[in-house]
Amino acid sequence: AGRVQSIQSFTVTAGTSTADTRIAGLYVIQATQRLDRSVPLVAGRKGRVRVFLEAGSPNRQSPSVRVTLADASGATLVTRDIAAPRAGVPTRLDDTLEGQSWDFDLDGAFIQPGTTIQARILGAADLASGNDVYPAGGAPLPLHVVEVPPIGITLIPVRQGGTTGRVTDATRTLDSWLTEVRRIWPLKDIDLAQAPVMNWTEAITEDGMTWVRLRNAIEVQRLAANPRNLRYHYGVINRGPAPGIAGLSQVAQGPNNLARSAVGWDGDGTPNRGTYSSVFAHELGHNLQRAHSPCGGAAGPDPSYPYPNAELGVTGFDPASGRILHPALFKDIMSYCNPQWVSDHVYKDVLANRAWEAASPSPRVATQGMVVWGSIHDGEIVVEPAFQTADVSGPPVPGACTLLLRDASGAILQEVPFETREEADLPQGQHVRSFAFTLALGPEVQAALASMEVVDGSQAALGTVLRTSRRYASPTGLALPRDPVATAWGPGTVHLSWDAATHPMVMVTDPASGAVIGMVEGGSADLLTDAPELDLNLSAGVRSVRMRVKVTP
């Protein structure tokens, strides 16, 4: 982002009268704002007060303006006298330029529901009646302030292909990941945490499907570990500087506990990829229900985006630098064009997403279930190994696909309609829909479940479980053909081996922290951990078995 400079001609007169001067408007801006003040303010987040004066003819006047903010009871919170930014009151209101308004920065403590604002021109006895005050008539103007619930985000360094994603090091802190998020998104209280390393067997390449599987696996471990977990999970991977994918996410839809995971690279930025913090902000935008803004060839653009080529449409404000951002010189963060800021259209959409989460979920009894996940690409339906859970997050959102649960004879035990979501930020021309949700299972279904299939109603295609499991004699017991073995292989590394023919995928948890430290397959995996014992959730396809193993020297 750069400072907007303007060369503007003024006809200067020697007059001193301010009789034709008035306050034409004012607003408080935190990241973006319209002259009609229709962008809500986030309670507790700092902003800038901007007061706009307008004169009927060219002049060189320099009036001061007094701004008063009061609380809901009318008690004064702030009184600020603002000197003129330059000689000459503008003859036309233009909020896109710096130096054209009477401004001051306002601490977030004063931006609260019930706060009112009033502006008055000082020392202007010759003004026409009412022109010296805003709003006209003198009644204070209520600010449109909304409370935004806290947001929890977990960064997960991913071990894949022999490398581990850098979350922190000598040049970056955990908080530096929020550089762009704090500047752009309508958030205030952000609980950012770093999880232990998650070990992932498959190497991440420029093949978009490797990214899809990893992102979906992060969503699965989030749901399996705690189905009522409302935190957003972001996998951090180490990738080279070559052009290609920098991050991947899904566009969340509706008030539910789904599509809360994304992955992104850990790089400091190249001409082809954004910095780790800007990619993180973009992918989080998808999880906050924002599709792409139309610029740069971004797939699945928002058809309702109101401005051409992802322009901002209205003035922006960077609270970090204090600069006013001209709407025609910046592009929306959800596009593929630069330089980037956020439009009022996208900002208000994210605010609406956060509003539904303000209400606490109703308490309910825990229900046994499983996590179902997979993807649809080029007509092929891939159903990944399912994992049993002690609770569920709620029913899946109905959609064009149907999950069929069958017994050993092939009879259908249960039909579950569900929706899939398009993966955002894949290479051009690659389209993948994926799914991950928890499903409650009654005892009868759990006892009889032997296989499952997914029917894609949108394409009339049929996919079966790629890794089918045999029917167990008991829904809770399983005699393993070979017990898993965990062996310490030097400091901080454990080698895990198991029978992959029976259990193609294993979710590994550190019992001390409860953190998932691995989603591994193939019967053999090296885990970056120093845990003395491991909790394993071994999936045989449609059901899984849990066990704890000690790490042997």
Tab-separated table of C-alpha atoms in Angstrom, residues 112-495:
chain	number	residue	atom	x	y	z
A	112	GLN	CA	-18.796	1.236	22.243
A	113	PRO	CA	-22.544	0.674	21.772
A	114	GLY	CA	-24.374	3.830	22.825
A	115	THR	CA	-21.527	6.229	21.976
A	116	THR	CA	-22.610	9.450	20.243
A	117	ILE	CA	-20.605	12.017	18.288
A	118	GLN	CA	-21.043	15.702	17.467
A	119	ALA	CA	-18.832	18.172	15.578
A	120	ARG	CA	-18.829	21.981	15.725
A	121	ILE	CA	-16.848	24.664	13.878
A	122	LEU	CA	-15.090	26.915	16.391
A	123	GLY	CA	-14.987	30.718	16.173
A	124	ALA	CA	-17.504	30.973	13.362
A	125	ALA	CA	-20.019	33.539	14.537
A	126	ASP	CA	-20.848	34.608	10.992
A	127	LEU	CA	-21.945	31.148	9.856
A	128	ALA	CA	-25.501	30.640	8.709
A	129	SER	CA	-27.674	29.187	11.433
A	130	GLY	CA	-27.012	25.458	11.886
A	131	ASN	CA	-24.002	25.326	9.547
A	132	ASP	CA	-21.556	25.303	12.447
A	133	VAL	CA	-22.721	21.986	13.909
A	134	TYR	CA	-23.153	18.416	12.733
A	135	PRO	CA	-25.641	16.857	12.748
A	136	ALA	CA	-27.723	19.894	11.842
A	137	GLY	CA	-29.916	20.816	14.768
A	138	GLY	CA	-27.271	19.854	17.302
A	139	ALA	CA	-28.561	16.458	18.452
A	140	PRO	CA	-25.581	14.078	18.856
A	141	LEU	CA	-25.252	11.318	16.256
A	142	PRO	CA	-25.308	7.713	17.566
A	143	LEU	CA	-22.442	5.594	16.239
A	144	HIS	CA	-23.386	2.222	14.760
A	145	VAL	CA	-21.237	-0.038	16.957
A	146	VAL	CA	-21.494	-3.829	17.150
A	147	GLU	CA	-19.984	-6.325	19.546
A	148	VAL	CA	-17.945	-8.969	17.719
A	149	PRO	CA	-17.356	-12.272	19.525
A	150	PRO	CA	-13.788	-13.435	20.146
A	151	ILE	CA	-12.274	-15.747	17.564
A	152	GLY	CA	-9.956	-18.660	18.271
A	153	ILE	CA	-7.334	-19.728	15.737
A	154	THR	CA	-4.800	-22.546	15.993
A	155	LEU	CA	-1.703	-22.652	13.792
A	156	ILE	CA	-0.488	-26.192	13.137
A	157	PRO	CA	3.051	-26.742	11.826
A	158	VAL	CA	2.794	-29.672	9.410
A	159	ARG	CA	5.592	-32.190	8.914
A	160	GLN	CA	5.474	-33.473	5.330
A	161	GLY	CA	7.988	-34.387	2.652
A	162	GLY	CA	10.858	-34.153	5.134
A	163	THR	CA	10.162	-30.514	6.073
A	164	THR	CA	8.184	-28.792	8.828
A	165	GLY	CA	6.224	-25.571	8.474
A	166	ARG	CA	7.783	-22.557	10.220
A	167	VAL	CA	5.338	-20.928	12.577
A	168	THR	CA	7.929	-19.073	14.654
A	169	ASP	CA	11.673	-18.610	14.282
A	170	ALA	CA	14.324	-15.944	14.799
A	171	THR	CA	12.590	-13.575	12.362
A	172	ARG	CA	8.914	-14.039	13.229
A	173	THR	CA	6.673	-14.396	16.248
A	174	LEU	CA	3.297	-16.020	16.664
A	175	ASP	CA	1.723	-12.573	16.703
A	176	SER	CA	3.280	-11.636	13.344
A	177	TRP	CA	0.842	-14.039	11.666
A	178	LEU	CA	-1.899	-11.567	12.579
A	179	THR	CA	-0.272	-8.576	10.845
A	180	GLU	CA	-2.774	-8.476	7.984
A	181	VAL	CA	-5.680	-10.032	9.887
A	182	ARG	CA	-5.683	-7.277	12.505
A	183	ARG	CA	-5.374	-4.492	9.943
A	184	ILE	CA	-8.096	-5.710	7.598
A	185	TRP	CA	-10.727	-7.953	9.185
A	186	PRO	CA	-13.472	-6.752	11.592
A	187	LEU	CA	-12.087	-8.671	14.557
A	188	LYS	CA	-10.924	-7.529	17.971
A	189	ASP	CA	-10.175	-10.298	20.456
A	190	ILE	CA	-8.144	-13.014	18.721
A	191	ASP	CA	-6.946	-16.049	20.650
A	192	LEU	CA	-4.040	-17.334	18.545
A	193	ALA	CA	-2.327	-20.547	19.610
A	194	GLN	CA	0.301	-22.864	18.180
A	195	ALA	CA	-0.319	-26.615	18.207
A	196	PRO	CA	2.359	-29.310	18.258
A	197	VAL	CA	3.684	-30.549	14.923
A	198	MET	CA	1.163	-32.616	12.960
A	199	ASN	CA	2.873	-35.406	11.036
A	200	TRP	CA	1.404	-36.054	7.574
A	201	THR	CA	2.558	-38.947	5.401
A	202	GLU	CA	1.898	-37.596	1.917
A	203	ALA	CA	4.294	-34.992	0.481
A	204	ILE	CA	2.695	-31.714	-0.620
A	205	THR	CA	3.420	-30.914	-4.269
A	206	GLU	CA	2.002	-28.578	-6.918
A	207	ASP	CA	-0.694	-31.199	-7.476
A	208	GLY	CA	-3.713	-29.530	-5.927
A	209	MET	CA	-5.107	-32.846	-4.677
A	210	THR	CA	-2.220	-33.175	-2.197
A	211	TRP	CA	-3.267	-29.826	-0.728
A	212	VAL	CA	-6.926	-30.850	-0.654
A	213	ARG	CA	-6.218	-34.044	1.301
A	214	LEU	CA	-4.083	-32.219	3.856
A	215	ARG	CA	-6.595	-29.413	4.354
A	216	ASN	CA	-9.390	-31.928	4.760
A	217	ALA	CA	-7.303	-33.985	7.197
A	218	ILE	CA	-6.816	-30.896	9.360
A	219	GLU	CA	-10.586	-30.423	9.395
A	220	VAL	CA	-11.037	-34.096	10.331
A	221	GLN	CA	-8.608	-33.989	13.241
A	222	ARG	CA	-10.338	-30.805	14.467
A	223	LEU	CA	-13.732	-32.525	14.443
A	224	ALA	CA	-12.508	-35.877	15.765
A	225	ALA	CA	-10.573	-34.400	18.676
A	226	ASN	CA	-13.456	-32.143	19.754
A	227	PRO	CA	-16.570	-31.942	17.537
A	228	ARG	CA	-17.820	-28.852	19.401
A	229	ASN	CA	-14.548	-27.049	18.802
A	230	LEU	CA	-15.287	-23.675	17.172
A	231	ARG	CA	-11.641	-22.721	16.634
A	232	TYR	CA	-10.256	-22.198	13.162
A	233	HIS	CA	-7.325	-24.480	12.313
A	234	TYR	CA	-4.588	-23.450	9.890
A	235	GLY	CA	-1.935	-25.878	8.717
A	236	VAL	CA	1.451	-24.310	8.012
A	237	ILE	CA	3.658	-26.027	5.440
A	238	ASN	CA	7.173	-25.365	4.211
A	239	ARG	CA	7.333	-24.851	0.452
A	240	GLY	CA	9.926	-23.506	-1.957
A	241	PRO	CA	9.632	-20.126	-3.717
A	242	ALA	CA	8.506	-21.544	-7.079
A	243	PRO	CA	5.205	-20.269	-8.536
A	244	GLY	CA	2.179	-22.277	-7.519
A	245	ILE	CA	-0.283	-22.764	-4.709
A	246	ALA	CA	0.307	-20.606	-1.643
A	247	GLY	CA	-2.764	-21.608	0.358
A	248	LEU	CA	-6.020	-23.515	0.250
A	249	SER	CA	-9.331	-23.158	2.026
A	250	GLN	CA	-13.060	-23.645	1.680
A	251	VAL	CA	-15.781	-21.020	1.594
A	252	ALA	CA	-17.899	-21.636	4.673
A	253	GLN	CA	-21.663	-21.511	4.234
A	254	GLY	CA	-24.158	-20.774	6.960
A	255	PRO	CA	-24.058	-20.916	10.754
A	256	ASN	CA	-22.476	-24.295	11.405
A	257	ASN	CA	-19.293	-25.834	12.727
A	258	LEU	CA	-17.903	-26.769	9.298
A	259	ALA	CA	-15.228	-25.487	6.884
A	260	ARG	CA	-13.016	-24.084	9.643
A	261	SER	CA	-9.690	-25.298	8.301
A	262	ALA	CA	-7.157	-24.057	5.788
A	263	VAL	CA	-3.514	-24.574	4.857
A	264	GLY	CA	-0.884	-22.130	3.684
A	265	TRP	CA	2.795	-21.751	3.087
A	266	ASP	CA	5.270	-20.232	5.533
A	267	GLY	CA	7.168	-18.027	3.071
A	268	ASP	CA	8.111	-14.368	3.363
A	269	GLY	CA	6.682	-13.553	-0.054
A	270	THR	CA	7.767	-13.643	-3.695
A	271	PRO	CA	6.489	-11.921	-6.859
A	272	ASN	CA	4.290	-14.998	-7.336
A	273	ARG	CA	3.120	-15.576	-3.770
A	274	GLY	CA	2.055	-13.346	-0.923
A	275	THR	CA	3.683	-13.310	2.481
A	276	TYR	CA	2.667	-15.919	5.019
A	277	SER	CA	0.561	-13.352	6.900
A	278	SER	CA	-1.271	-12.113	3.785
A	279	VAL	CA	-1.999	-15.668	2.589
A	280	PHE	CA	-3.262	-16.479	6.084
A	281	ALA	CA	-5.607	-13.465	6.020
A	282	HIS	CA	-6.930	-14.451	2.569
A	283	GLU	CA	-7.592	-18.080	3.526
A	284	LEU	CA	-9.234	-17.038	6.796
A	285	GLY	CA	-11.522	-14.842	4.704
A	286	HIS	CA	-12.781	-17.958	2.910
A	287	ASN	CA	-13.468	-19.660	6.251
A	288	LEU	CA	-15.419	-16.538	7.225
A	289	GLN	CA	-17.769	-17.182	4.276
A	290	ARG	CA	-16.134	-14.970	1.668
A	291	ALA	CA	-15.789	-16.136	-1.934
A	292	HIS	CA	-13.208	-14.607	-4.252
A	293	SER	CA	-13.517	-11.029	-5.422
A	294	PRO	CA	-13.347	-10.796	-9.238
A	295	CYS	CA	-9.806	-9.883	-10.296
A	296	GLY	CA	-6.712	-11.779	-11.402
A	297	GLY	CA	-8.493	-14.925	-12.512
A	298	ALA	CA	-9.598	-16.021	-9.033
A	299	ALA	CA	-11.975	-18.976	-9.399
A	300	GLY	CA	-15.576	-18.863	-8.184
A	301	PRO	CA	-15.835	-15.069	-7.887
A	302	ASP	CA	-18.663	-13.492	-5.928
A	303	PRO	CA	-21.300	-12.551	-8.558
A	304	SER	CA	-22.699	-9.862	-6.264
A	305	TYR	CA	-19.401	-7.996	-5.842
A	306	PRO	CA	-20.463	-4.415	-6.604
A	307	TYR	CA	-17.287	-2.835	-7.990
A	308	PRO	CA	-15.267	-3.554	-11.169
A	309	ASN	CA	-12.012	-5.524	-11.004
A	310	ALA	CA	-12.240	-5.974	-7.216
A	311	GLU	CA	-11.803	-2.253	-6.565
A	312	LEU	CA	-12.614	-1.160	-3.016
A	313	GLY	CA	-15.447	1.132	-4.049
A	314	VAL	CA	-15.103	3.294	-0.942
A	315	THR	CA	-12.253	4.754	1.093
A	316	GLY	CA	-10.012	2.530	3.172
A	317	PHE	CA	-7.937	3.245	6.276
A	318	ASP	CA	-4.811	1.410	7.406
A	319	PRO	CA	-4.675	1.692	11.207
A	320	ALA	CA	-1.074	0.461	11.280
A	321	SER	CA	0.325	3.233	9.076
A	322	GLY	CA	-2.444	5.783	9.613
A	323	ARG	CA	-2.897	6.220	5.867
A	324	ILE	CA	-6.087	6.885	3.952
A	325	LEU	CA	-6.359	4.469	1.015
A	326	HIS	CA	-7.845	5.616	-2.278
A	327	PRO	CA	-10.484	3.093	-3.420
A	328	ALA	CA	-9.371	3.107	-7.063
A	329	LEU	CA	-5.755	2.263	-6.210
A	330	PHE	CA	-6.346	-0.877	-4.138
A	331	LYS	CA	-7.955	-4.259	-4.712
A	332	ASP	CA	-9.988	-6.365	-2.339
A	333	ILE	CA	-8.027	-8.918	-0.309
A	334	MET	CA	-10.187	-11.770	-1.598
A	335	SER	CA	-8.968	-11.183	-5.171
A	336	TYR	CA	-5.692	-12.143	-6.841
A	337	CYS	CA	-4.739	-8.526	-7.632
A	338	ASN	CA	-2.463	-6.093	-5.787
A	339	PRO	CA	-2.037	-3.903	-3.801
A	340	GLN	CA	-4.708	-5.174	-1.441
A	341	TRP	CA	-7.051	-3.852	1.191
A	342	VAL	CA	-10.678	-4.686	2.037
A	343	SER	CA	-13.884	-3.380	0.468
A	344	ASP	CA	-16.944	-2.382	2.451
A	345	HIS	CA	-18.854	-5.198	0.695
A	346	VAL	CA	-16.515	-7.898	1.972
A	347	TYR	CA	-15.985	-6.293	5.382
A	348	LYS	CA	-19.722	-6.190	6.119
A	349	ASP	CA	-20.104	-9.789	4.959
A	350	VAL	CA	-17.465	-10.968	7.424
A	351	LEU	CA	-19.170	-8.979	10.184
A	352	ALA	CA	-22.408	-10.809	9.403
A	353	ASN	CA	-20.574	-14.136	9.632
A	354	ARG	CA	-19.248	-13.316	13.073
A	355	ALA	CA	-22.654	-12.139	14.326
A	356	TRP	CA	-24.254	-15.594	14.411
A	357	GLU	CA	-21.458	-16.953	16.586
A	358	ALA	CA	-22.165	-14.403	19.305
A	359	ALA	CA	-24.943	-16.636	20.639
A	360	SER	CA	-23.678	-19.534	22.742
A	361	PRO	CA	-24.633	-22.982	21.445
A	362	SER	CA	-27.337	-24.775	23.369
A	363	PRO	CA	-26.018	-27.492	25.688
A	364	ARG	CA	-26.808	-31.033	24.606
A	365	VAL	CA	-25.959	-34.600	25.499
A	366	ALA	CA	-22.876	-36.108	23.847
A	367	THR	CA	-23.714	-38.530	21.032
A	368	GLN	CA	-21.516	-41.302	19.626
A	369	GLY	CA	-20.700	-40.850	15.969
A	370	MET	CA	-18.026	-40.735	13.316
A	371	VAL	CA	-16.252	-38.290	11.013
A	372	VAL	CA	-16.928	-38.851	7.312
A	373	TRP	CA	-14.679	-37.147	4.781
A	374	GLY	CA	-13.611	-37.228	1.167
A	375	SER	CA	-13.555	-35.373	-2.140
A	376	ILE	CA	-15.009	-35.307	-5.656
A	377	HIS	CA	-12.693	-34.574	-8.593
A	378	ASP	CA	-13.184	-35.236	-12.314
A	379	GLY	CA	-16.200	-37.436	-11.549
A	380	GLU	CA	-14.271	-39.613	-9.076
A	381	ILE	CA	-15.610	-39.786	-5.538
A	382	VAL	CA	-12.994	-40.541	-2.896
A	383	VAL	CA	-14.263	-41.539	0.546
A	384	GLU	CA	-11.447	-41.484	3.080
A	385	PRO	CA	-11.176	-43.741	6.168
A	386	ALA	CA	-13.713	-42.698	8.806
A	387	PHE	CA	-12.958	-42.176	12.497
A	388	GLN	CA	-15.232	-42.878	15.445
A	389	THR	CA	-15.891	-39.950	17.797
A	390	ALA	CA	-17.324	-39.625	21.292
A	391	ASP	CA	-19.488	-36.685	20.204
A	392	VAL	CA	-20.740	-34.917	17.078
A	393	SER	CA	-20.930	-31.259	16.065
A	394	GLY	CA	-24.429	-31.504	14.634
A	395	PRO	CA	-26.027	-32.895	11.477
A	396	PRO	CA	-24.424	-32.147	8.102
A	397	VAL	CA	-25.935	-29.455	5.905
A	398	PRO	CA	-28.280	-31.172	3.376
A	399	GLY	CA	-27.162	-31.055	-0.231
A	400	ALA	CA	-26.949	-32.897	-3.549
A	401	CYS	CA	-24.793	-35.756	-2.251
A	402	THR	CA	-26.032	-38.688	-0.183
A	403	LEU	CA	-24.106	-40.948	2.162
A	404	LEU	CA	-25.390	-44.546	2.175
A	405	LEU	CA	-24.556	-46.670	5.209
A	406	ARG	CA	-24.920	-50.406	4.503
A	407	ASP	CA	-24.793	-53.640	6.451
A	408	ALA	CA	-22.849	-56.738	5.409
A	409	SER	CA	-25.633	-57.856	3.056
A	410	GLY	CA	-25.630	-54.504	1.264
A	411	ALA	CA	-28.929	-53.366	2.759
A	412	ILE	CA	-29.130	-49.636	3.455
A	413	LEU	CA	-29.113	-48.802	7.154
A	414	GLN	CA	-29.225	-45.020	6.834
A	415	GLU	CA	-29.271	-42.349	4.111
A	416	VAL	CA	-27.713	-38.969	4.887
A	417	PRO	CA	-27.926	-36.058	2.403
A	418	PHE	CA	-25.065	-33.582	2.640
A	419	GLU	CA	-23.472	-30.714	0.752
A	420	THR	CA	-19.946	-30.468	-0.598
A	421	ARG	CA	-17.851	-27.321	-0.825
A	422	GLU	CA	-15.561	-26.093	-3.560
A	423	GLU	CA	-11.897	-25.828	-2.633
A	424	ALA	CA	-10.695	-22.261	-3.128
A	425	ASP	CA	-7.286	-21.229	-4.518
A	426	LEU	CA	-6.492	-24.343	-6.560
A	427	PRO	CA	-4.635	-23.852	-9.877
A	428	GLN	CA	-6.777	-22.529	-12.710
A	429	GLY	CA	-8.892	-25.225	-14.312
A	430	GLN	CA	-8.778	-27.576	-11.318
A	431	HIS	CA	-12.082	-27.971	-9.512
A	432	VAL	CA	-12.434	-30.118	-6.405
A	433	ARG	CA	-15.372	-30.391	-4.043
A	434	SER	CA	-14.772	-31.935	-0.670
A	435	PHE	CA	-16.626	-32.777	2.515
A	436	ALA	CA	-15.941	-33.470	6.170
A	437	PHE	CA	-18.647	-33.741	8.814
A	438	THR	CA	-19.599	-35.645	11.933
A	439	LEU	CA	-22.534	-38.032	11.907
A	440	ALA	CA	-24.452	-39.384	14.893
A	441	LEU	CA	-24.880	-43.169	14.856
A	442	GLY	CA	-27.513	-45.088	16.776
A	443	PRO	CA	-26.452	-48.355	18.450
A	444	GLU	CA	-28.222	-50.487	15.829
A	445	VAL	CA	-26.407	-48.776	12.971
A	446	GLN	CA	-23.078	-48.961	14.786
A	447	ALA	CA	-23.516	-52.693	15.330
A	448	ALA	CA	-24.447	-53.492	11.727
A	449	LEU	CA	-22.360	-50.985	9.749
A	450	ALA	CA	-20.101	-52.712	7.201
A	451	SER	CA	-19.612	-50.282	4.308
A	452	MET	CA	-20.597	-46.887	3.016
A	453	GLU	CA	-21.040	-45.217	-0.336
A	454	VAL	CA	-21.496	-41.663	-1.557
A	455	VAL	CA	-23.903	-40.792	-4.353
A	456	ASP	CA	-23.253	-37.472	-6.078
A	457	GLY	CA	-26.692	-36.325	-7.167
A	458	SER	CA	-25.288	-33.342	-9.048
A	459	GLN	CA	-23.441	-35.600	-11.502
A	460	ALA	CA	-25.341	-38.894	-11.122
A	461	ALA	CA	-22.015	-40.515	-10.215
A	462	LEU	CA	-21.407	-43.217	-7.651
A	463	GLY	CA	-18.332	-43.696	-5.508
A	464	THR	CA	-17.622	-46.444	-3.029
A	465	VAL	CA	-15.290	-46.464	-0.055
A	466	LEU	CA	-11.838	-46.936	-1.452
A	467	ARG	CA	-10.615	-48.628	1.684
A	468	THR	CA	-13.488	-50.922	2.640
A	469	SER	CA	-13.537	-52.578	6.023
A	470	ARG	CA	-14.832	-55.936	7.104
A	471	ARG	CA	-17.794	-56.142	9.450
A	472	TYR	CA	-16.782	-56.475	13.075
A	473	ALA	CA	-18.378	-58.971	15.443
A	474	SER	CA	-18.775	-56.183	18.005
A	475	PRO	CA	-19.161	-52.432	17.547
A	476	THR	CA	-16.613	-51.785	20.279
A	477	GLY	CA	-14.100	-54.613	20.062
A	478	LEU	CA	-11.487	-55.602	17.521
A	479	ALA	CA	-8.723	-58.186	17.676
A	480	LEU	CA	-5.801	-56.549	15.901
A	481	PRO	CA	-3.875	-58.874	13.574
A	482	ARG	CA	-0.684	-57.121	14.692
A	483	ASP	CA	-0.340	-54.699	17.570
A	484	PRO	CA	1.033	-51.257	16.654
A	485	VAL	CA	4.584	-50.626	17.839
A	486	ALA	CA	5.978	-47.217	18.843
A	487	THR	CA	9.765	-46.991	19.151
A	488	ALA	CA	11.919	-43.993	20.096
A	489	TRP	CA	14.312	-43.189	17.253
A	490	GLY	CA	16.555	-40.594	18.803
A	491	PRO	CA	15.577	-37.386	20.614
A	492	GLY	CA	12.192	-36.042	19.577
A	493	THR	CA	11.343	-38.781	17.073
A	494	VAL	CA	9.125	-41.857	17.406
A	495	HIS	CA	8.748	-44.554	14.756
